[in-house]
């Protein structure tokens, strides 16, 4: 069984977003994203392209796998989105 098959069978439920469905599996350390809209504009292909181009940038999630047929992208989980509630106290010094 390939990685994509095991991911599809065992990941948490998808969250529906405007242009894609996203599942975050913190235990496995992955994010599964299915692009569902704007496919005619190449958004899936561009996202894969830029994840590949930026693979050596430390703060860009690493591309693990992608599936052209299902328009699914699997990346490493790179952490929680910053909000006012979880910003470090010295955030302004880090900028």
PDB file of C-alpha atoms in Angstrom:
ATOM      1  CA  UNK A   1       0.000   0.000   0.000  1.00  0.00           C
ATOM      2  CA  UNK A   2       1.428   3.403  -1.002  1.00  0.00           C
ATOM      3  CA  UNK A   3       1.675   6.459   1.184  1.00  0.00           C
ATOM      4  CA  UNK A   4      -1.277   8.181  -0.507  1.00  0.00           C
ATOM      5  CA  UNK A   5      -3.552   5.167   0.087  1.00  0.00           C
ATOM      6  CA  UNK A   6      -2.600   4.915   3.761  1.00  0.00           C
ATOM      7  CA  UNK A   7      -3.075   8.659   4.214  1.00  0.00           C
ATOM      8  CA  UNK A   8      -6.515   8.582   2.603  1.00  0.00           C
ATOM      9  CA  UNK A   9      -7.570   5.744   4.915  1.00  0.00           C
ATOM     10  CA  UNK A  10      -6.223   7.114   8.167  1.00  0.00           C
ATOM     11  CA  UNK A  11      -6.211  10.906   8.234  1.00  0.00           C
ATOM     12  CA  UNK A  12      -8.547  13.081  10.304  1.00  0.00           C
ATOM     13  CA  UNK A  13     -11.651  14.519   8.593  1.00  0.00           C
ATOM     14  CA  UNK A  14     -11.207  17.279   6.041  1.00  0.00           C
ATOM     15  CA  UNK A  15     -11.959  20.907   6.838  1.00  0.00           C
ATOM     16  CA  UNK A  16     -13.753  22.535   3.908  1.00  0.00           C
ATOM     17  CA  UNK A  17     -12.131  25.780   2.865  1.00  0.00           C
ATOM     18  CA  UNK A  18     -13.114  28.042   0.002  1.00  0.00           C
ATOM     19  CA  UNK A  19     -10.781  26.500  -2.606  1.00  0.00           C
ATOM     20  CA  UNK A  20      -9.654  23.239  -1.010  1.00  0.00           C
ATOM     21  CA  UNK A  21     -10.268  20.661   1.688  1.00  0.00           C
ATOM     22  CA  UNK A  22      -7.558  20.341   4.324  1.00  0.00           C
ATOM     23  CA  UNK A  23      -6.825  17.669   6.914  1.00  0.00           C
ATOM     24  CA  UNK A  24      -4.185  18.222   9.602  1.00  0.00           C
ATOM     25  CA  UNK A  25      -2.805  15.130  11.314  1.00  0.00           C
ATOM     26  CA  UNK A  26      -0.639  16.442  14.133  1.00  0.00           C
ATOM     27  CA  UNK A  27       0.213  12.906  15.321  1.00  0.00           C
ATOM     28  CA  UNK A  28       1.635  11.958  11.919  1.00  0.00           C
ATOM     29  CA  UNK A  29       3.063  15.449  11.376  1.00  0.00           C
ATOM     30  CA  UNK A  30       1.358  15.932   8.001  1.00  0.00           C
ATOM     31  CA  UNK A  31      -1.156  18.131   6.218  1.00  0.00           C
ATOM     32  CA  UNK A  32      -3.276  16.684   3.402  1.00  0.00           C
ATOM     33  CA  UNK A  33      -4.796  19.234   1.032  1.00  0.00           C
ATOM     34  CA  UNK A  34      -7.192  18.492  -1.827  1.00  0.00           C
ATOM     35  CA  UNK A  35      -7.550  21.397  -4.219  1.00  0.00           C
ATOM     36  CA  UNK A  36     -11.188  21.582  -5.316  1.00  0.00           C
ATOM     37  CA  UNK A  37     -11.659  24.931  -7.054  1.00  0.00           C
ATOM     38  CA  UNK A  38      -9.885  27.101  -9.627  1.00  0.00           C
ATOM     39  CA  UNK A  39      -8.283  23.995 -11.129  1.00  0.00           C
ATOM     40  CA  UNK A  40      -8.654  25.478 -14.610  1.00  0.00           C
ATOM     41  CA  UNK A  41      -6.168  28.183 -13.561  1.00  0.00           C
ATOM     42  CA  UNK A  42      -3.470  25.711 -12.550  1.00  0.00           C
ATOM     43  CA  UNK A  43      -3.526  26.442  -8.828  1.00  0.00           C
ATOM     44  CA  UNK A  44      -2.671  22.840  -7.937  1.00  0.00           C
ATOM     45  CA  UNK A  45       0.284  22.701 -10.310  1.00  0.00           C
ATOM     46  CA  UNK A  46       1.569  26.102  -9.150  1.00  0.00           C
ATOM     47  CA  UNK A  47       1.384  25.131  -5.499  1.00  0.00           C
ATOM     48  CA  UNK A  48       3.325  21.922  -6.159  1.00  0.00           C
ATOM     49  CA  UNK A  49       5.841  23.867  -8.259  1.00  0.00           C
ATOM     50  CA  UNK A  50       6.493  26.450  -5.551  1.00  0.00           C
ATOM     51  CA  UNK A  51       6.718  23.862  -2.786  1.00  0.00           C
ATOM     52  CA  UNK A  52       9.396  22.140  -4.884  1.00  0.00           C
ATOM     53  CA  UNK A  53      11.219  25.398  -5.655  1.00  0.00           C
ATOM     54  CA  UNK A  54      11.223  26.489  -2.007  1.00  0.00           C
ATOM     55  CA  UNK A  55      12.146  23.066  -0.586  1.00  0.00           C
ATOM     56  CA  UNK A  56      15.386  24.374   0.935  1.00  0.00           C
ATOM     57  CA  UNK A  57      13.759  27.330   2.704  1.00  0.00           C
ATOM     58  CA  UNK A  58      13.520  26.422   6.409  1.00  0.00           C
ATOM     59  CA  UNK A  59      10.080  27.925   7.088  1.00  0.00           C
ATOM     60  CA  UNK A  60       8.328  26.409   4.030  1.00  0.00           C
ATOM     61  CA  UNK A  61       6.592  23.061   4.696  1.00  0.00           C
ATOM     62  CA  UNK A  62       8.342  20.137   3.000  1.00  0.00           C
ATOM     63  CA  UNK A  63       6.434  18.500   0.146  1.00  0.00           C
ATOM     64  CA  UNK A  64       6.053  14.807   0.955  1.00  0.00           C
ATOM     65  CA  UNK A  65       3.891  13.668  -1.939  1.00  0.00           C
ATOM     66  CA  UNK A  66       1.315  14.861  -4.445  1.00  0.00           C
ATOM     67  CA  UNK A  67      -1.267  13.158  -6.638  1.00  0.00           C
ATOM     68  CA  UNK A  68      -2.135  14.749  -9.997  1.00  0.00           C
ATOM     69  CA  UNK A  69      -5.285  12.670 -10.413  1.00  0.00           C
ATOM     70  CA  UNK A  70      -6.929  13.608  -7.101  1.00  0.00           C
ATOM     71  CA  UNK A  71      -5.245  17.050  -6.898  1.00  0.00           C
ATOM     72  CA  UNK A  72      -3.963  16.146  -3.434  1.00  0.00           C
ATOM     73  CA  UNK A  73      -0.853  17.598  -1.807  1.00  0.00           C
ATOM     74  CA  UNK A  74       0.783  16.159   1.317  1.00  0.00           C
ATOM     75  CA  UNK A  75       3.221  18.341   3.250  1.00  0.00           C
ATOM     76  CA  UNK A  76       4.828  18.204   6.637  1.00  0.00           C
ATOM     77  CA  UNK A  77       2.906  19.936   9.420  1.00  0.00           C
ATOM     78  CA  UNK A  78       4.825  23.167  10.025  1.00  0.00           C
ATOM     79  CA  UNK A  79       3.036  24.325  13.179  1.00  0.00           C
ATOM     80  CA  UNK A  80       0.068  26.353  14.243  1.00  0.00           C
ATOM     81  CA  UNK A  81      -0.912  29.608  12.564  1.00  0.00           C
ATOM     82  CA  UNK A  82       0.130  32.613  14.596  1.00  0.00           C
ATOM     83  CA  UNK A  83      -2.645  34.537  16.306  1.00  0.00           C
ATOM     84  CA  UNK A  84      -2.770  37.247  18.968  1.00  0.00           C
ATOM     85  CA  UNK A  85      -3.262  34.477  21.527  1.00  0.00           C
ATOM     86  CA  UNK A  86      -0.144  32.450  20.703  1.00  0.00           C
ATOM     87  CA  UNK A  87       2.404  35.117  19.705  1.00  0.00           C
ATOM     88  CA  UNK A  88       5.601  34.983  21.770  1.00  0.00           C
ATOM     89  CA  UNK A  89       6.042  37.878  24.174  1.00  0.00           C
ATOM     90  CA  UNK A  90       9.081  39.121  22.245  1.00  0.00           C
ATOM     91  CA  UNK A  91       7.582  38.736  18.769  1.00  0.00           C
ATOM     92  CA  UNK A  92       8.484  42.295  17.803  1.00  0.00           C
ATOM     93  CA  UNK A  93      12.184  41.657  18.637  1.00  0.00           C
ATOM     94  CA  UNK A  94      12.122  38.547  16.409  1.00  0.00           C
ATOM     95  CA  UNK A  95      10.915  40.446  13.373  1.00  0.00           C
TER      96      UNK A  95
END
